[in-house]
mmCIF file of C-alpha atoms and ligand atoms in Angstrom:
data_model
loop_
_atom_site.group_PDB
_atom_site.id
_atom_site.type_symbol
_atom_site.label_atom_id
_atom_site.label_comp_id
_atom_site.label_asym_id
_atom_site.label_seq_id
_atom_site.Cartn_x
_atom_site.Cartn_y
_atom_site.Cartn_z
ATOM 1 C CA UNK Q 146 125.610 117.266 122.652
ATOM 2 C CA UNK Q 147 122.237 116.537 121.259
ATOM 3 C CA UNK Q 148 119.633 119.158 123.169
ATOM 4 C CA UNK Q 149 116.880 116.791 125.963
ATOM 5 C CA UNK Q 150 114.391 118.718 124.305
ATOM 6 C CA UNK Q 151 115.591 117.661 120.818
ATOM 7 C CA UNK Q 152 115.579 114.176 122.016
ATOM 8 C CA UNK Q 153 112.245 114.135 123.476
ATOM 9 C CA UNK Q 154 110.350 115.810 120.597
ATOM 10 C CA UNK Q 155 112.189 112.633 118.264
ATOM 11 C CA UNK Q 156 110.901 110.605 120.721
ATOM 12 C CA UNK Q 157 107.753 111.644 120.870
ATOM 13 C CA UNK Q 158 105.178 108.823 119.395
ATOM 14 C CA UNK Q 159 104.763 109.281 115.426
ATOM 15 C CA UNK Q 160 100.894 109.034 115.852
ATOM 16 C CA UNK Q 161 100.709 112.509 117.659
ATOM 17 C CA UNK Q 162 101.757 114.122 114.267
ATOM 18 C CA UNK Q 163 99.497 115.073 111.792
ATOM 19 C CA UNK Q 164 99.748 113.392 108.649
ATOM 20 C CA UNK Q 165 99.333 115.253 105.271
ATOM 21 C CA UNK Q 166 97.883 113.629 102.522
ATOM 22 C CA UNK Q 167 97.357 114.486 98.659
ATOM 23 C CA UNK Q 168 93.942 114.799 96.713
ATOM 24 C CA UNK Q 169 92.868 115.513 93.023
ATOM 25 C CA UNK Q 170 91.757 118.440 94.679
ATOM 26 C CA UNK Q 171 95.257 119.416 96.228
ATOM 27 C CA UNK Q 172 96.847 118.578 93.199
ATOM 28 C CA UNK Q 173 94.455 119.845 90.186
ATOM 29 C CA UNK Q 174 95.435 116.551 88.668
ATOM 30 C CA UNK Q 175 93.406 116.316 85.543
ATOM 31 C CA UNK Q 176 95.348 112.731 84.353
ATOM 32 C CA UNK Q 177 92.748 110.705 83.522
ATOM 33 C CA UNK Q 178 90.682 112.995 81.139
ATOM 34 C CA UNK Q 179 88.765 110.940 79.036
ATOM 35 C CA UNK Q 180 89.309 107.341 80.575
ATOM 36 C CA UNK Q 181 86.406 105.528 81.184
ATOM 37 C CA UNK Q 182 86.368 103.211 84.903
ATOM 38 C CA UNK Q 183 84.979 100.468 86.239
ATOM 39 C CA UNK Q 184 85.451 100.277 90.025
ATOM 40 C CA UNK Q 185 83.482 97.327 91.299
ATOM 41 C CA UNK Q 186 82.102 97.297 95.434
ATOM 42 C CA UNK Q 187 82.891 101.017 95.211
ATOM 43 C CA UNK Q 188 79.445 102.307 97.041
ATOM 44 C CA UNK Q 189 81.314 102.345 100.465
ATOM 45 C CA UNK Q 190 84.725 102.607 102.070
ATOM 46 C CA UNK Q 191 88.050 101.983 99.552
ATOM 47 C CA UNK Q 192 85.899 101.099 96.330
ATOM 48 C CA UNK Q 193 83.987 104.521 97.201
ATOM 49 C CA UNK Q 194 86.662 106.594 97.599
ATOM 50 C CA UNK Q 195 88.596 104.979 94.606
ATOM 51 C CA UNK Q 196 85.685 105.943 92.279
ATOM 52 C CA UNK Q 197 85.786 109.450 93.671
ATOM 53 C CA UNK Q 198 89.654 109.891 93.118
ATOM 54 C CA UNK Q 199 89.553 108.516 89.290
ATOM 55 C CA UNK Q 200 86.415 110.727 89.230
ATOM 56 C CA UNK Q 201 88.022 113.894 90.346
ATOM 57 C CA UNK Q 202 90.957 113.092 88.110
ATOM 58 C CA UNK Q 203 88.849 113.202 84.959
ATOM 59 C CA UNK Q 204 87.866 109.860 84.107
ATOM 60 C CA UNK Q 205 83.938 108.844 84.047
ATOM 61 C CA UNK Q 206 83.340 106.059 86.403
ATOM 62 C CA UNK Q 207 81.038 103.292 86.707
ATOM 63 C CA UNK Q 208 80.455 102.548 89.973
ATOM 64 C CA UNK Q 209 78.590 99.025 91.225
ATOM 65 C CA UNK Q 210 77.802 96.872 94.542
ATOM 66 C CA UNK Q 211 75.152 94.493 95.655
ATOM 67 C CA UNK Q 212 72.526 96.766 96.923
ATOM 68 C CA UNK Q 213 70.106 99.201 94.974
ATOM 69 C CA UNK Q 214 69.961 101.632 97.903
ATOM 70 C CA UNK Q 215 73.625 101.681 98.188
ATOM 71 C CA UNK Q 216 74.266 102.668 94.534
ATOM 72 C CA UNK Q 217 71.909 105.561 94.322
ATOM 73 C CA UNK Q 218 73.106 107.078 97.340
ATOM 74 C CA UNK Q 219 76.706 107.040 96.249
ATOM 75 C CA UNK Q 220 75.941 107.854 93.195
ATOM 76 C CA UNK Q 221 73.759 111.031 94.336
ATOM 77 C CA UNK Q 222 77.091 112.472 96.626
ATOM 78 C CA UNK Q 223 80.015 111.721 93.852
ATOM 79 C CA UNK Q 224 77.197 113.668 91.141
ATOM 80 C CA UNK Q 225 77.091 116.567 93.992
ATOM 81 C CA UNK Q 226 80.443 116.351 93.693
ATOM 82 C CA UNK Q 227 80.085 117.274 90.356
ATOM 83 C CA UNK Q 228 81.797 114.182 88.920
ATOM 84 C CA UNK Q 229 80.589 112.189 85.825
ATOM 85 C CA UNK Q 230 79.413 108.742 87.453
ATOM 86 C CA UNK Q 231 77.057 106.370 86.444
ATOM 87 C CA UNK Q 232 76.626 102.747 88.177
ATOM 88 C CA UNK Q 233 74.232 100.129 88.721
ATOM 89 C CA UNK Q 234 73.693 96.564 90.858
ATOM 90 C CA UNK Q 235 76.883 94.443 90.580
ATOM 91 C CA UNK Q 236 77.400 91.345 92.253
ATOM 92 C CA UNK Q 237 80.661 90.599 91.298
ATOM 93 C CA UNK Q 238 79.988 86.844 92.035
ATOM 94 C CA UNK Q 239 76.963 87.180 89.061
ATOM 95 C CA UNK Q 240 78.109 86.684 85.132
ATOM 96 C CA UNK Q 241 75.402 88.600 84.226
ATOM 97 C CA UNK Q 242 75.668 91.044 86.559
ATOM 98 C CA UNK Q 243 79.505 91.696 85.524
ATOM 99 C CA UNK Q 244 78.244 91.533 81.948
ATOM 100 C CA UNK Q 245 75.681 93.971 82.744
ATOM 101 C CA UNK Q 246 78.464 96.202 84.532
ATOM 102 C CA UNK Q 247 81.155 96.263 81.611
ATOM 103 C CA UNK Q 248 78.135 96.779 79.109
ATOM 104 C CA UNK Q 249 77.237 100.122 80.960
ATOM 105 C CA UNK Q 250 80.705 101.405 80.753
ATOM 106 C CA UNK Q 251 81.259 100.489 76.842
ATOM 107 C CA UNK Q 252 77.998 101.335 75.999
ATOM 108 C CA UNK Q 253 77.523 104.372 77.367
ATOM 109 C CA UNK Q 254 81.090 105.895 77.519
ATOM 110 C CA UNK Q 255 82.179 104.259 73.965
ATOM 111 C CA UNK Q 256 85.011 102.081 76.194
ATOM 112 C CA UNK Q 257 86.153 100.757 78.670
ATOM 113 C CA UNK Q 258 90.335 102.145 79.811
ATOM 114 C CA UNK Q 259 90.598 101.256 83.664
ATOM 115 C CA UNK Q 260 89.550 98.475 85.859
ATOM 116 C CA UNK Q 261 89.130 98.253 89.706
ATOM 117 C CA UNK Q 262 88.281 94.873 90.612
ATOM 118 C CA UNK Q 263 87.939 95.704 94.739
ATOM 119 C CA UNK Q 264 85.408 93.513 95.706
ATOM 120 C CA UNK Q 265 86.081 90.743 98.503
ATOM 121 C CA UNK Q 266 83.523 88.173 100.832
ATOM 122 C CA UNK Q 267 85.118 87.190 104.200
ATOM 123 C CA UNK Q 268 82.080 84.787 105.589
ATOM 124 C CA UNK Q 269 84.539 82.986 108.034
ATOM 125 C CA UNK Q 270 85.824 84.137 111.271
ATOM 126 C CA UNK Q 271 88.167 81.375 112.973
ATOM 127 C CA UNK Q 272 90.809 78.964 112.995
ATOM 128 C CA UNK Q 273 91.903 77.497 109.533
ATOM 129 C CA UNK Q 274 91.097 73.934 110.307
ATOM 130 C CA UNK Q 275 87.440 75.008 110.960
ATOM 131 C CA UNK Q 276 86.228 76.213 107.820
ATOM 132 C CA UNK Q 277 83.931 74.486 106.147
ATOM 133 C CA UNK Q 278 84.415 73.866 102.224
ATOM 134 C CA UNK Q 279 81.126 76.520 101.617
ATOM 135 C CA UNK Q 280 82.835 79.367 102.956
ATOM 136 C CA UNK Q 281 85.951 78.140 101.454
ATOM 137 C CA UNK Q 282 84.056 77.941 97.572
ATOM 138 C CA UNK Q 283 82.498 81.281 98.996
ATOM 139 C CA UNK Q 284 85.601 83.383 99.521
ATOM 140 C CA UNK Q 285 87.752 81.743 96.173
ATOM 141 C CA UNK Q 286 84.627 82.484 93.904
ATOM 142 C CA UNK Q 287 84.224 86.187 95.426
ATOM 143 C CA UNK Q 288 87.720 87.102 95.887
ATOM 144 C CA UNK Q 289 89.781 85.565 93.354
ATOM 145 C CA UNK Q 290 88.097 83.993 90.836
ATOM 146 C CA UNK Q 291 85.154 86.650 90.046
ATOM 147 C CA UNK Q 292 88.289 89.359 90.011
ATOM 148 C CA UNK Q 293 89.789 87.105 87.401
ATOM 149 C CA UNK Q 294 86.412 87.035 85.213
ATOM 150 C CA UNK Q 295 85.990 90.614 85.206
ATOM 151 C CA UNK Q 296 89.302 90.841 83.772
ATOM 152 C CA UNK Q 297 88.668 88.423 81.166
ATOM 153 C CA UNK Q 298 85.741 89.749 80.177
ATOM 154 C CA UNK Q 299 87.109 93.854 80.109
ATOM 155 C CA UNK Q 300 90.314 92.688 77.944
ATOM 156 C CA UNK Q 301 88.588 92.741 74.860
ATOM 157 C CA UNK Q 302 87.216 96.198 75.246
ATOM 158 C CA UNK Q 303 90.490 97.700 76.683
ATOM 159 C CA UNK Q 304 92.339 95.899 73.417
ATOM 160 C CA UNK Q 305 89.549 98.112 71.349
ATOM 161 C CA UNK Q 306 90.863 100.932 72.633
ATOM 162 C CA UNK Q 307 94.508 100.240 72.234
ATOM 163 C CA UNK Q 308 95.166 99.370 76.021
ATOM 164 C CA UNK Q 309 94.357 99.766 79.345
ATOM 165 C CA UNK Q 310 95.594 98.696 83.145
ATOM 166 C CA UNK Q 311 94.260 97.144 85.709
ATOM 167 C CA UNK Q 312 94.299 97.101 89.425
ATOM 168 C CA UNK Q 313 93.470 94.524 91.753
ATOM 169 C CA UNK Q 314 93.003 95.395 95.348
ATOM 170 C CA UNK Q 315 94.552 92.334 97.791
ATOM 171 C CA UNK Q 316 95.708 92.821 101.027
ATOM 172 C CA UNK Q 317 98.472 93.147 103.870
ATOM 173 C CA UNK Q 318 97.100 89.522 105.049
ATOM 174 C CA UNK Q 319 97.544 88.480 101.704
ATOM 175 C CA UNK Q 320 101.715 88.658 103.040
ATOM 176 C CA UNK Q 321 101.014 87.592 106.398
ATOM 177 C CA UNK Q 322 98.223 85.696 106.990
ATOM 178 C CA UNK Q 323 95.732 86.491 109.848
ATOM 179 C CA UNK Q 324 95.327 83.663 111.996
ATOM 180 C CA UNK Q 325 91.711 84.064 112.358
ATOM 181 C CA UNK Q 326 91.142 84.948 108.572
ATOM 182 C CA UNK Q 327 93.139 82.282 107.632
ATOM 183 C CA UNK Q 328 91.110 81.716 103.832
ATOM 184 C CA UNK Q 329 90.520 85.360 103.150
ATOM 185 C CA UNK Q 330 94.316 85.711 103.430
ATOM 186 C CA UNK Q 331 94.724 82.967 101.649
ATOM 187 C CA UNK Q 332 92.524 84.698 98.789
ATOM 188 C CA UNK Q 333 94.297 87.289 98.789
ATOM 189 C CA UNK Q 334 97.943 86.105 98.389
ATOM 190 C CA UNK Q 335 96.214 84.661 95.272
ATOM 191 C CA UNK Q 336 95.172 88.051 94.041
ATOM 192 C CA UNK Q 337 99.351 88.815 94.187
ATOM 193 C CA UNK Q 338 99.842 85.710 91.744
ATOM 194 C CA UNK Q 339 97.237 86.536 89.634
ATOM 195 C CA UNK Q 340 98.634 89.720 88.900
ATOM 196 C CA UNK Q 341 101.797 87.955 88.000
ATOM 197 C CA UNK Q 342 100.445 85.251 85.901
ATOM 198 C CA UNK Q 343 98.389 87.965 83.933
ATOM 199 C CA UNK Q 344 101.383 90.297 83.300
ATOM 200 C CA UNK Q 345 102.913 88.554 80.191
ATOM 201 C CA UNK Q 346 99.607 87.942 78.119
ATOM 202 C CA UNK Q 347 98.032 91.753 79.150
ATOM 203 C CA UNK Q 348 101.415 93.398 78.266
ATOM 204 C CA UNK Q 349 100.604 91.820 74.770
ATOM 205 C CA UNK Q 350 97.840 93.852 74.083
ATOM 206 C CA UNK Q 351 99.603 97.247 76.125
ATOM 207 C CA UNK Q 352 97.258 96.690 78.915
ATOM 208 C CA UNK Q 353 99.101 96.923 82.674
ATOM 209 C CA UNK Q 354 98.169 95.114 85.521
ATOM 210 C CA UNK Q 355 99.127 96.390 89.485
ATOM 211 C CA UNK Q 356 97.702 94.964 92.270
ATOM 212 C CA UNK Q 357 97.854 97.165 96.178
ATOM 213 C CA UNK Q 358 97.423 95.832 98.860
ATOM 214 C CA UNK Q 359 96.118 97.710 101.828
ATOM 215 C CA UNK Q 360 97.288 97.843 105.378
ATOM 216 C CA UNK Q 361 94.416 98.391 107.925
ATOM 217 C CA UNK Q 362 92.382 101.046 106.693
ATOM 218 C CA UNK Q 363 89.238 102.010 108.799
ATOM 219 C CA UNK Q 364 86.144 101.322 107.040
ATOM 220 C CA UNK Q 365 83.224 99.021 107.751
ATOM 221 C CA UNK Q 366 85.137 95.801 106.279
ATOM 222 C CA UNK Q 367 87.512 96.850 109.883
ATOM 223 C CA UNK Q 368 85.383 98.011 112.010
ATOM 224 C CA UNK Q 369 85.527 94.605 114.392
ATOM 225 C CA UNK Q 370 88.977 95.805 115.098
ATOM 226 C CA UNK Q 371 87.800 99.449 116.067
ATOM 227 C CA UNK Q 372 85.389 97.908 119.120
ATOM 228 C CA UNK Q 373 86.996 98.508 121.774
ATOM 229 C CA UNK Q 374 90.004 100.282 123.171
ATOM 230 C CA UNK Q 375 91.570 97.280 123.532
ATOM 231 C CA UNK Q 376 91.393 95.849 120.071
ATOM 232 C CA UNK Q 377 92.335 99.147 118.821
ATOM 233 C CA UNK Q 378 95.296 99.162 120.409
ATOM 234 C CA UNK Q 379 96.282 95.715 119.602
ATOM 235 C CA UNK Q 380 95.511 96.541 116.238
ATOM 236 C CA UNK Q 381 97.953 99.341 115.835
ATOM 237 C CA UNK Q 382 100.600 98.284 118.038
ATOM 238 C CA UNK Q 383 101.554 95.850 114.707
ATOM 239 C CA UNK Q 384 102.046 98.932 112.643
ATOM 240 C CA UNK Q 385 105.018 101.472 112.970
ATOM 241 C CA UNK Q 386 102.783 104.177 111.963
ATOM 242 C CA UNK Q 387 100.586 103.447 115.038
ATOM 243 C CA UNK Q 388 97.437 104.827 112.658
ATOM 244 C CA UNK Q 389 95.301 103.482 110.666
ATOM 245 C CA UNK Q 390 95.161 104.674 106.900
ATOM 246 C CA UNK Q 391 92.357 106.034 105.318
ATOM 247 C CA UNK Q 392 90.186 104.913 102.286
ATOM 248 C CA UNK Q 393 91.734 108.249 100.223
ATOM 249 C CA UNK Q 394 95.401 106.736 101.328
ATOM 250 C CA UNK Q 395 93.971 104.144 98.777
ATOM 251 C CA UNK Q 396 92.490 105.875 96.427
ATOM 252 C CA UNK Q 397 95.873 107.911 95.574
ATOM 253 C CA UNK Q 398 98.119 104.877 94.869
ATOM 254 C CA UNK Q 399 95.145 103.486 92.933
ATOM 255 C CA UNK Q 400 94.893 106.729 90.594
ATOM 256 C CA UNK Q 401 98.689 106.798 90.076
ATOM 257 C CA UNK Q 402 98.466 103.334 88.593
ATOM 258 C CA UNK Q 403 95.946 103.674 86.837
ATOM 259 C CA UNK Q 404 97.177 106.939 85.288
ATOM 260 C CA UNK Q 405 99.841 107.115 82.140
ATOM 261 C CA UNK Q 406 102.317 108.107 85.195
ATOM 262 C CA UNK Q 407 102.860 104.912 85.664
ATOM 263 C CA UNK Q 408 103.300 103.977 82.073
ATOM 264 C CA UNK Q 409 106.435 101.685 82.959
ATOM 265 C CA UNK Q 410 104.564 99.797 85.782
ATOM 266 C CA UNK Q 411 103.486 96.464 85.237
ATOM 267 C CA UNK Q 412 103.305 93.263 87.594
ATOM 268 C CA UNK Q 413 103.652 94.742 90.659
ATOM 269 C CA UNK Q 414 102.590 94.306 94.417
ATOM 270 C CA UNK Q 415 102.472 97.575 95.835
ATOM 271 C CA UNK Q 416 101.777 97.293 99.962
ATOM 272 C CA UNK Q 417 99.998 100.728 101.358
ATOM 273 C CA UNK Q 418 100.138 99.576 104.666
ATOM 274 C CA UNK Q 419 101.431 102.141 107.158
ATOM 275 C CA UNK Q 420 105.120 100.520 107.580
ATOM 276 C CA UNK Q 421 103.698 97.539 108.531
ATOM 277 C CA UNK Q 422 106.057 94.224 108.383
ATOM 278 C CA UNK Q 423 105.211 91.834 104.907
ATOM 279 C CA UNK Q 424 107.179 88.864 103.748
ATOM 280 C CA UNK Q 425 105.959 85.787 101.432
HETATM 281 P P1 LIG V 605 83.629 98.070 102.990
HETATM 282 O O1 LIG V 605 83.867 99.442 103.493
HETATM 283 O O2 LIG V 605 82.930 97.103 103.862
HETATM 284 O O3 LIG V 605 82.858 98.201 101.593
HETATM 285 C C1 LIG V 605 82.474 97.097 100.910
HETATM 286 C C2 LIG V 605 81.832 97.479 99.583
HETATM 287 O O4 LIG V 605 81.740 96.287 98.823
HETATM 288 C C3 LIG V 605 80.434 98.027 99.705
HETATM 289 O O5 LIG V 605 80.240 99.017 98.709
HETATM 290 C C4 LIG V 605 79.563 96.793 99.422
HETATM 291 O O6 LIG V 605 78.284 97.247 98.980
HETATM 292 C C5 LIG V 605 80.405 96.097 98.351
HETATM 293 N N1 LIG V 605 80.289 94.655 98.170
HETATM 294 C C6 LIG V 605 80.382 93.691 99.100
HETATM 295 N N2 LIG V 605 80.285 92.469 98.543
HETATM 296 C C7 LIG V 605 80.155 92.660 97.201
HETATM 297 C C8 LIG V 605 80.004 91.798 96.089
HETATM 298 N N3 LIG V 605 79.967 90.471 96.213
HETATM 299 N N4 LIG V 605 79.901 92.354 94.850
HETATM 300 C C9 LIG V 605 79.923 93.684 94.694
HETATM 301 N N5 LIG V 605 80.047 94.545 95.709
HETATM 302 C C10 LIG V 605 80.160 94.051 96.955
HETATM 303 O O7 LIG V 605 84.997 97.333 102.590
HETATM 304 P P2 LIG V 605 86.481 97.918 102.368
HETATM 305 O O8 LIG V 605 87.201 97.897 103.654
HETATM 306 O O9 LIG V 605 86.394 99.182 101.602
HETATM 307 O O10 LIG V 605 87.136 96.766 101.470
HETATM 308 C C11 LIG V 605 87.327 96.905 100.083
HETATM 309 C C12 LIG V 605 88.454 96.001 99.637
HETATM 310 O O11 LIG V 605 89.641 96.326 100.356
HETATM 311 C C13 LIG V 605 88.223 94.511 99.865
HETATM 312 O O12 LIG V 605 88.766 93.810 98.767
HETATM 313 C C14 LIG V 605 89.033 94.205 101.117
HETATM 314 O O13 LIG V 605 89.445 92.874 101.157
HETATM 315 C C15 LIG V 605 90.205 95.139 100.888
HETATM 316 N N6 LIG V 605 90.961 95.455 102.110
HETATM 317 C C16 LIG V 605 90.381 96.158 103.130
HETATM 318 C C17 LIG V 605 91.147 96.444 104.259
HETATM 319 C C18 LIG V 605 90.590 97.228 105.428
HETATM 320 O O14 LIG V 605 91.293 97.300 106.477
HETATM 321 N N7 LIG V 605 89.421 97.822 105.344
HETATM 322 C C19 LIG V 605 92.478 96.011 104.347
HETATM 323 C C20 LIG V 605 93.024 95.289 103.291
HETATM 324 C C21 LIG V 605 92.245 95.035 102.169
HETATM 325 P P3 LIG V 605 76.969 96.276 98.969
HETATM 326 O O15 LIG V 605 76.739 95.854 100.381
HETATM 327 O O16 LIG V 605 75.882 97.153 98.401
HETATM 328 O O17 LIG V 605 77.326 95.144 98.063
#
């Protein structure tokens, strides 16, 4: 017979363990060494810690969002962090801001290996039915079609250098729609087509293209769910790990795809999302 206290300690709820998770640091991972990155929205939450990972992994980073004040403050803790960053204003909605971005990486660096494209607009809050066609236009041309630009326009400088992968960040909702983010989930299951539609013609020119797709990770983007004890518990009780993950959960899967480790990855979804149920 199985020991009561056996039982109760497997029954005890998974969120009182501590969870254990990897860094550059950890690891002394050194694999990108000499890649040059773009991670775009990457002053704050996932984008910010992405930067930070490829960063402490070796590769120089350009690093971009909306706001002045935003860049030069992340840029001042990853460079106390002793990482080789550089970064300036980015809208990713802005051609010339995006051309401005890509030019600072090639110019500077002499290339351009590794693109993040992370950056996303949710200005609607409601039922489906009630959005009107600007936030619709708003959402597409932040979400989805600005992440398909910046590819576009990095492909000819990751061809330059012989190849080059890719990463677009979706989302859990982009497998099962929110009901009250109906469009931004909507945006987002694009983001999982685009990656397939772009595998063929990138693997052409040896450039891979992964997309991940985050569970609920607490960051400001979240924080709405994190009011109130109530919405915090309705917002774990969907996810088996009953936690949510953390920007750095990100940042790992992001650095592995990025990295020649996964050399014989292309096309693929990859859900970081705590357990949490997904089906198209
Ligand atoms: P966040 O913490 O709110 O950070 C957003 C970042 O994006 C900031 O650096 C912001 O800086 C920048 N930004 C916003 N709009 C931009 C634009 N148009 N062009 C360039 N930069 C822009 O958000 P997050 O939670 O890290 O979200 C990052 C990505 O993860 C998004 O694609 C989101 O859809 C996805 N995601 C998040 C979660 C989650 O639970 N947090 C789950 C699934 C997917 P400025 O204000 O200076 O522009």
């Amino acid at each position: 017979m199985f020991p009561l206290t056996r039982l109760l300690s497997l029954a005890r709820p998974i969120n009182h363990f501590h969870f254990r998770m990897a860094s550059a640091a950890a690891t002394g991972s050194r694999r990108l060494e000499g890649k040059v990155a773009v991670v775009t929205a990457s002053t704050e939450g996932i984008g910010y810690a992405i930067a930070k990972r490829l960063g402490e992994e070796g590769a120089h980073v350009v690093i971009s969002s909306r706001k002045q004040a935003n860049v030069d403050k992340a840029l001042k803790s990853l460079k106390e962090a002793n990482l080789s960053v550089s970064g300036l204003v980015c809208h990713v909605g802005k051609e010339s801001d995006r051309a401005k971005l890509i030019e600072m990486a090639v110019k500077e660096n002499g290339g351009l290996d590794i693109l993040v494209s992370n950056a996303a607009a949710n200005p609607f809050f409601g039922k489906i039915l009630d959005c009107d066609d600007k936030s619709w236009d708003k959402i597409f041309e932040i979400n989805v079609k600005s992440a398909f630009l910046l590819v576009k326009e990095s492909v000819p400088h990751m061809v330059s250098r012989g190849g080059g992968s890719v990463v677009l960040v979706s989302s859990i909702a982009g497998y099962m729609p929110f009901e009250l983010l109906g469009p931004y989930s909507v945006s987002k299951t694009a983001l999982l087509g685009l990656t397939k539609a772009l595998t063929p013609q990138l693997t052409e020119m040896n450039i891979r293209v992964n997309c991940v797709a985050p569970g609920l990770i607490k960051t400001n983007f979240s924080a709405a769910l994190f009011a109130t004890e109530e919405s915090t518990k309705l917002a774990l009780s969907q996810i088996p790990m009953k936690r949510a993950g953390t920007p750095d959960e990100i940042a790992g899967i992001v650095s592995f795809l990025a990295s020649d480790d996964a050399s014989y990855i292309t096309g693929e979804n990859m859900l970081v999302a705590g357990g949490s149920p997904s089906k198209l």
